[in-house]
Short mmCIF file of C-alpha atoms in Angstrom, two decimals:
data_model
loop_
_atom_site.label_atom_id
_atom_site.label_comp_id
_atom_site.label_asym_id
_atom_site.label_seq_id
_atom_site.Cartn_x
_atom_site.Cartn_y
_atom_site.Cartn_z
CA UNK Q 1 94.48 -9.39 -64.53
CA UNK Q 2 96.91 -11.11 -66.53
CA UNK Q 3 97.98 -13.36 -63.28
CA UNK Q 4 94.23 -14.29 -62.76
CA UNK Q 5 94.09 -15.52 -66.36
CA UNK Q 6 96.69 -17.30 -65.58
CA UNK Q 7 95.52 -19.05 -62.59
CA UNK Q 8 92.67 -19.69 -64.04
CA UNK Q 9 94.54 -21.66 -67.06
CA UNK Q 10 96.21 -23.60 -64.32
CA UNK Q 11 93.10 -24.90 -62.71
CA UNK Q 12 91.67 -25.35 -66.16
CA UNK Q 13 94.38 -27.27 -67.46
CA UNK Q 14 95.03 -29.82 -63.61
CA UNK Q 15 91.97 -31.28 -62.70
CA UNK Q 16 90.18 -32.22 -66.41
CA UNK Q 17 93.13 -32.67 -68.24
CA UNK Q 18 95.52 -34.38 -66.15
CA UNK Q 19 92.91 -36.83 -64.92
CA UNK Q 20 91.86 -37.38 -68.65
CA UNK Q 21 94.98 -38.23 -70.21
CA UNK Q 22 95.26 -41.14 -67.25
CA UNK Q 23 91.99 -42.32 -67.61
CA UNK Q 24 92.02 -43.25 -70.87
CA UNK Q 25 95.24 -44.99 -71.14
CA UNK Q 26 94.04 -48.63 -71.67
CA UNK Q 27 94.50 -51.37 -73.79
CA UNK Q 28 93.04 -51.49 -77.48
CA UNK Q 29 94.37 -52.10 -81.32
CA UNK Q 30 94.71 -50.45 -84.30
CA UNK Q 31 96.56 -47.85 -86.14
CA UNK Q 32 93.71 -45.56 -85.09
CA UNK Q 33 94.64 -46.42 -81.81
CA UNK Q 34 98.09 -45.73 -82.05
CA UNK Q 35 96.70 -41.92 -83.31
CA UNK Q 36 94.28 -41.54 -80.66
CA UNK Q 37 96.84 -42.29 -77.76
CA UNK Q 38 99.35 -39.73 -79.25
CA UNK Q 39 96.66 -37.17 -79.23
CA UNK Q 40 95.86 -37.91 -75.51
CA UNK Q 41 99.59 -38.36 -74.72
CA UNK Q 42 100.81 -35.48 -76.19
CA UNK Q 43 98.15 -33.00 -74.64
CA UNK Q 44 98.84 -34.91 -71.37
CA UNK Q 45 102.37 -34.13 -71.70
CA UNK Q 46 102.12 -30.89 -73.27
CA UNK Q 47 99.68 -29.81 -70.35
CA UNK Q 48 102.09 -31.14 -67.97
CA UNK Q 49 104.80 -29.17 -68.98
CA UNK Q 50 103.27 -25.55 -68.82
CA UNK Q 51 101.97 -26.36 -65.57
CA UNK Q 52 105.52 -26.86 -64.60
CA UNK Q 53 107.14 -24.18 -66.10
CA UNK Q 54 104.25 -21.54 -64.61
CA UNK Q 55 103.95 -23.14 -61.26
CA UNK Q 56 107.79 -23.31 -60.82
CA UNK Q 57 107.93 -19.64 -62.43
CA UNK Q 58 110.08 -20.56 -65.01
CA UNK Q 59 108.84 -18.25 -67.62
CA UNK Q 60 111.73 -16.37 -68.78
CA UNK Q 61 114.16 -19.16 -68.93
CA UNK Q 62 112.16 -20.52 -71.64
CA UNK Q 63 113.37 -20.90 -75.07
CA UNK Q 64 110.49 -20.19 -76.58
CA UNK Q 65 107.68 -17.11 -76.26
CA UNK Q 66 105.60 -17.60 -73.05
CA UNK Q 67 102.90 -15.15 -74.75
CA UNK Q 68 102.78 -17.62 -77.91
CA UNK Q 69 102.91 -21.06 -76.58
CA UNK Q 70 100.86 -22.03 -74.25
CA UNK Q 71 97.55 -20.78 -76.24
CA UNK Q 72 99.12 -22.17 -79.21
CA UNK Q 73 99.56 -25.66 -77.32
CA UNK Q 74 96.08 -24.93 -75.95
CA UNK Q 75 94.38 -24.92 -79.45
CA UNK Q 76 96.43 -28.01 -80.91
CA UNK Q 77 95.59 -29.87 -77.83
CA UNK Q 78 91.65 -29.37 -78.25
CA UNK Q 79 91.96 -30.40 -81.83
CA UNK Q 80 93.62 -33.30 -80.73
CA UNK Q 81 91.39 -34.18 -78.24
CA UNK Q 82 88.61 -33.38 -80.72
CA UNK Q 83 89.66 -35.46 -83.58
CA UNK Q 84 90.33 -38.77 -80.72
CA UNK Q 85 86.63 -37.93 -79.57
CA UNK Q 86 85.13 -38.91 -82.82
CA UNK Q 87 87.39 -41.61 -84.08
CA UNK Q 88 87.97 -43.46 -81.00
CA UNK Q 89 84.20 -44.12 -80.72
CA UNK Q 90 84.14 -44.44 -84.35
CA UNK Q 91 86.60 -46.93 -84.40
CA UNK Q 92 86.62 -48.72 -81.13
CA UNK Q 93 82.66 -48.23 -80.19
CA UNK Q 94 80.46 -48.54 -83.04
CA UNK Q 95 78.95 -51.77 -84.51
CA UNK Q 96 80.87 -53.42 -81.60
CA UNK Q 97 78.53 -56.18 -80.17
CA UNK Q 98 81.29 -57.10 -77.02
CA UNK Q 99 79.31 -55.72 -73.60
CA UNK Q 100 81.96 -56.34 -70.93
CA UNK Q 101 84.50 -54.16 -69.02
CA UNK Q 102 86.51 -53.22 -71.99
CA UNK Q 103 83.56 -51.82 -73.80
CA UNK Q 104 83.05 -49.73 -70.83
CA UNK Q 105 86.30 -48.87 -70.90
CA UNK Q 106 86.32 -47.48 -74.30
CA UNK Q 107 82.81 -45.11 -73.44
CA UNK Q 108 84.45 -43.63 -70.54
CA UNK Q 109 87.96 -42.78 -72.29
CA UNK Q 110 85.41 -41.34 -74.75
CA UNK Q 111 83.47 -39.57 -72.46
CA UNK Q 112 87.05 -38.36 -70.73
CA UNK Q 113 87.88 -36.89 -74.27
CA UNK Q 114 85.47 -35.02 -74.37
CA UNK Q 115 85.89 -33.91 -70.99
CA UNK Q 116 89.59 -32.66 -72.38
CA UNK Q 117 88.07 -31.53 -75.21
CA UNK Q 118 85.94 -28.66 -74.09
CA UNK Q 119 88.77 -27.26 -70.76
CA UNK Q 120 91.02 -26.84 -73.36
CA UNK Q 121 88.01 -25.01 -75.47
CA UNK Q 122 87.56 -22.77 -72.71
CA UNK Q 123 91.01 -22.09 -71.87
CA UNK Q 124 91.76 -20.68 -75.68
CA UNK Q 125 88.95 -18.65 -74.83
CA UNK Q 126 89.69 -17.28 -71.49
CA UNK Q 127 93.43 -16.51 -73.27
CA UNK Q 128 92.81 -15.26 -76.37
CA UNK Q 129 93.66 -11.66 -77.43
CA UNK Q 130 90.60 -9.18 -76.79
CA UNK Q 131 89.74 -6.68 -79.16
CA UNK Q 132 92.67 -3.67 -78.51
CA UNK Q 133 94.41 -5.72 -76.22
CA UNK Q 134 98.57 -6.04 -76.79
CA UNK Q 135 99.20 -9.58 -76.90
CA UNK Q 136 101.19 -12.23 -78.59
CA UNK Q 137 100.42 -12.86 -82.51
CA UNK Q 138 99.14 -16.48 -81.88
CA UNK Q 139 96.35 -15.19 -79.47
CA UNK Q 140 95.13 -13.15 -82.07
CA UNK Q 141 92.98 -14.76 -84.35
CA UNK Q 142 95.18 -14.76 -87.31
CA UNK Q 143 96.90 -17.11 -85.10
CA UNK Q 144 94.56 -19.27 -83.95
CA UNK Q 145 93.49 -19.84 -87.49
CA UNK Q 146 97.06 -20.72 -88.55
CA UNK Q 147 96.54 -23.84 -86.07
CA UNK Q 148 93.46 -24.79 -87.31
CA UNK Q 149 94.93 -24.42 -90.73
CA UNK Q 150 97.84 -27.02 -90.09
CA UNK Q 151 95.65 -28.87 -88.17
CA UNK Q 152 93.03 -29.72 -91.12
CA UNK Q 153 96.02 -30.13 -93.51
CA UNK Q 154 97.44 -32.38 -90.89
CA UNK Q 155 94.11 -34.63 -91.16
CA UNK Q 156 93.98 -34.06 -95.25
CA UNK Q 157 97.01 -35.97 -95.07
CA UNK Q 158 96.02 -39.03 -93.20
CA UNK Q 159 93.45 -39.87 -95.85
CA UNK Q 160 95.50 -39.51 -98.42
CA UNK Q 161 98.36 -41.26 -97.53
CA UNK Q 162 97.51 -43.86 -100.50
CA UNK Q 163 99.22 -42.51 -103.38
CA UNK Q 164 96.27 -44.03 -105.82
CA UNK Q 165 94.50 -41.13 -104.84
CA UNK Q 166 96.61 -38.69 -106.87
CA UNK Q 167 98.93 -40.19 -108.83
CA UNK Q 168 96.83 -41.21 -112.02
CA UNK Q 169 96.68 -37.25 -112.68
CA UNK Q 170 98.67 -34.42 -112.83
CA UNK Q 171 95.94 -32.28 -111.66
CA UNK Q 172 95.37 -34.29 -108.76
CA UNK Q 173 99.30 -34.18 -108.21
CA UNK Q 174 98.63 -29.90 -108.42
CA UNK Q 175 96.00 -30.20 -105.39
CA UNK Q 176 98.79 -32.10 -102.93
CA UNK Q 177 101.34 -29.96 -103.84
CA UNK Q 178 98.66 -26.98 -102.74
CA UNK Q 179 98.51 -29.09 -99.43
CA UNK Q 180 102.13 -29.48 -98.92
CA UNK Q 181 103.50 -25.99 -99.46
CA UNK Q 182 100.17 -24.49 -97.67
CA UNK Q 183 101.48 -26.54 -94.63
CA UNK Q 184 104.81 -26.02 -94.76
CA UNK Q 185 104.50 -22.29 -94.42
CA UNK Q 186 101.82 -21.87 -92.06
CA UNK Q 187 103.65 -24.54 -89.95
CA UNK Q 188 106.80 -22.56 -90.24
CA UNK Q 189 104.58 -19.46 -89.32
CA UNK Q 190 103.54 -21.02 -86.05
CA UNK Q 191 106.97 -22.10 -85.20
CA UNK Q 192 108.46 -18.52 -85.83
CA UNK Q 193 105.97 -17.07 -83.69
CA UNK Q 194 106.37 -19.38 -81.02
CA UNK Q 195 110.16 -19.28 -81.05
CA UNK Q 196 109.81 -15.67 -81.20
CA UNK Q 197 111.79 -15.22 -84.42
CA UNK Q 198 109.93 -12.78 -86.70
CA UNK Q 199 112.54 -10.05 -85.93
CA UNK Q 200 114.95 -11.84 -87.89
CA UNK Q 201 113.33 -12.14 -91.26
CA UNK Q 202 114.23 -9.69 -93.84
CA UNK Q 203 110.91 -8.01 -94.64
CA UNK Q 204 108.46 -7.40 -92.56
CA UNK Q 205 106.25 -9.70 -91.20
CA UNK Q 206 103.03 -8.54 -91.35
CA UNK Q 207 103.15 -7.86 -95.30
CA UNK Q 208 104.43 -11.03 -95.54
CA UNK Q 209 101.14 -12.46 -93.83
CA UNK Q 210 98.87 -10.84 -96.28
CA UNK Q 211 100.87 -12.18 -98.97
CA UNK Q 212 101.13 -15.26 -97.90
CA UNK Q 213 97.41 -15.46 -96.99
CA UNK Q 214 96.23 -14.39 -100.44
CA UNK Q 215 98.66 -16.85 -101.81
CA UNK Q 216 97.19 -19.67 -100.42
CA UNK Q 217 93.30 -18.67 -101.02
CA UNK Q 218 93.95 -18.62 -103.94
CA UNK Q 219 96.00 -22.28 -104.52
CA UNK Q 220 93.13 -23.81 -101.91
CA UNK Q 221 90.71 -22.61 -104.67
CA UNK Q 222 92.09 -23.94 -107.37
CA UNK Q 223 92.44 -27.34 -105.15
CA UNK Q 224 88.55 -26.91 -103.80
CA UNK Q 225 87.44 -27.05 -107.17
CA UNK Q 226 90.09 -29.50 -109.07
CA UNK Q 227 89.88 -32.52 -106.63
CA UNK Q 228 86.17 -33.03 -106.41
CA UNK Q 229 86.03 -32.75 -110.76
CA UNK Q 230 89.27 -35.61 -110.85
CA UNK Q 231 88.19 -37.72 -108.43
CA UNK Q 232 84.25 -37.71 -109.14
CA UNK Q 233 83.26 -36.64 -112.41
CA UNK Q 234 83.09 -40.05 -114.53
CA UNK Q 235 85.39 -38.40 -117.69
CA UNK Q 236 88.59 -38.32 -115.24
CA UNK Q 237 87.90 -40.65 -112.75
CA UNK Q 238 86.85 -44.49 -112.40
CA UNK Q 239 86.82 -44.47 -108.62
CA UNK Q 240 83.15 -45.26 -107.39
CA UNK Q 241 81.23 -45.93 -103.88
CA UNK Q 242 81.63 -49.30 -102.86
CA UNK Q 243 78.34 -50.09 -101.23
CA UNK Q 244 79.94 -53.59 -99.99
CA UNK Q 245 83.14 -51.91 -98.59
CA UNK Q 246 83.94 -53.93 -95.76
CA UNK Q 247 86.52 -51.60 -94.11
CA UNK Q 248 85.92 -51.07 -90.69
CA UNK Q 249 87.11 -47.66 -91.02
CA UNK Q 250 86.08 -45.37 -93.96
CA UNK Q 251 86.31 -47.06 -97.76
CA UNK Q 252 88.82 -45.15 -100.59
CA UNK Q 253 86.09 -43.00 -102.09
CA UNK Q 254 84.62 -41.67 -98.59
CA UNK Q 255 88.53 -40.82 -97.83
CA UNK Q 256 88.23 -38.91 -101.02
CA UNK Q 257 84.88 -37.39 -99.93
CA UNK Q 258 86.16 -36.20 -96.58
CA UNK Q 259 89.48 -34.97 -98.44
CA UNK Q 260 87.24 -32.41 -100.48
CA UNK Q 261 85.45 -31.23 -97.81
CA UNK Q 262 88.45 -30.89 -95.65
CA UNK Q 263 89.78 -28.78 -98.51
CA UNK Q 264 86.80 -26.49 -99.03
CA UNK Q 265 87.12 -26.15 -95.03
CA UNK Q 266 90.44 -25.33 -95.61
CA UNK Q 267 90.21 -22.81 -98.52
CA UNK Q 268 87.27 -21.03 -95.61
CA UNK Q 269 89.88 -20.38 -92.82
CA UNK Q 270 92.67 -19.28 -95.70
CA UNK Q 271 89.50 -16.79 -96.88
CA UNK Q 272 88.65 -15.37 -93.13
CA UNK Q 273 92.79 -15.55 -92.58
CA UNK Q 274 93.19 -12.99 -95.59
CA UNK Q 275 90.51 -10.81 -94.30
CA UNK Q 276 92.06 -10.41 -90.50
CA UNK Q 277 95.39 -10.21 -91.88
CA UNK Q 278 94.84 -7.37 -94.69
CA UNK Q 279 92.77 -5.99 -91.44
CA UNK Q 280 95.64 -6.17 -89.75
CA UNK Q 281 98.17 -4.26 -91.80
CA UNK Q 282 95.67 -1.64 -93.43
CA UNK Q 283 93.12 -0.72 -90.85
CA UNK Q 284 96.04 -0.72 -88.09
CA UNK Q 285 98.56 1.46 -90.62
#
């Protein structure tokens, strides 16, 4: 069984994804650019490698845990793809009034995206850990929620990477220190897992999960409700819409918009993380 999940990963993972990530290499500008080729370049490469490794059967002479990676690579890579489906268009598409070969360029590598988007969708699902099946802790769905959880702190970052946003408060300061140590754990969750190092640390792992989990539901819900109060409510804030924003991206107070709902997301998977994880050490002890 588990060698016909795994050839069906492989076929998943050749003919969409490979011919994807080559497709939509062409030329274009922009920092958003620059972000949507690394998330097409680095599930290109990514794929490349565990096809590699499998197909040449070198498994075991990894450094890192063959039962952890490649779903954990999996899930990045469709979040990747995911995010570059919607802002490449967004970007690079809309309000664009140039209908030549480069425009039809820039629908297909959309369209190709996509395309990536939903093999590597189906290969977390084909791979994922089934209810009483022994697996690796990233197939689980704890695990897959850690990745979603660095994921949207990843994107929380990119809009607010102007420090205006929360510097003028110390409150503010509060909710991107939530989003800093909230990513450096779970991040250093994912990486322990995958480098198959939880037998080293001191206490045991599971209990630490729960802690941790519970931890950061409740920062994320002191965060979900501080940022939107700072940044909107006109006693603490002076930020407001700019209905003549010319930004051909998204203006400072939608960044701040998405940033709250990001963090309510956020706070969500931290909730549901809390409940598989105190699941996990209770119902299974």
């Amino acid at each position: 069984m588990p060698d016909a999940v795994t050839a069906n990963t492989c076929s998943l993972q050749l003919m969409p994804d490979a011919v994807t990530a080559l497709t939509i290499l062409f030329r274009a500008n922009g920092g958003m650019y620059d972000w949507c080729m690394f998330c097409w370049v680095f599930s290109f490469a990514g794929t490349l490698l565990v096809l590699l490794v499998e197909l040449l059967g070198l498994q075991s002479l990894s450094p890192v845990s063959w039962t952890n990676f490649p779903i954990t690579f999996a899930c990045y890579a469709a979040l990747f793809c995911l995010c570059a489906s919607f802002i490449f268009p967004f970007h690079f598409i809309k309000d664009t009034n140039v209908y030549d070969k480069s425009r039809n360029h820039r629908i297909a590598s959309t369209v190709f995206s996509c395309l990536a988007t939903f093999a590597y969708v189906v290969e977390v699902s084909l791979t994922r850990a089934r209810p009483g099946e022994v697996a690796g802790y990233m197939a689980t769905v704890p695990g897959l929620l850690k990745v979603f959880e660095t994921f949207v702190a990843s994107v929380i970052f990119v809009f607010i990477s102007n420090p205006i946003s929360y510097t003028y408060h110390d409150a503010l300061k509060w909710c991107m220190a939530v989003y800093c140590i909230c990513f450096i754990i779970s991040a250093a969750i994912v990486m322990l897992c995958v480098g198959e190092c939880t037998g080293f640390l001191p206490f045991p792992f599971s209990r630490f999960l729960s802690a941790y989990a519970l931890l950061a539901v409740v920062m994320y819900l002191t965060a979900t409700i501080i940022w939107p109060v700072f940044q909107f409510d006109s006693h603490y804030s002076t930020v407001k819409r700019d209905y003549h924003c010319l930004s051909r991206g998204l203006c400072l107070w939608e960044k701040l918009v998405t940033i709250a709902v990001l963090t309510a997301v956020n706070f969500l998977l931290y909730l549901a993380d809390l409940a598989y994880s105190a699941r996990l050490v209770f119902v299974s002890t």
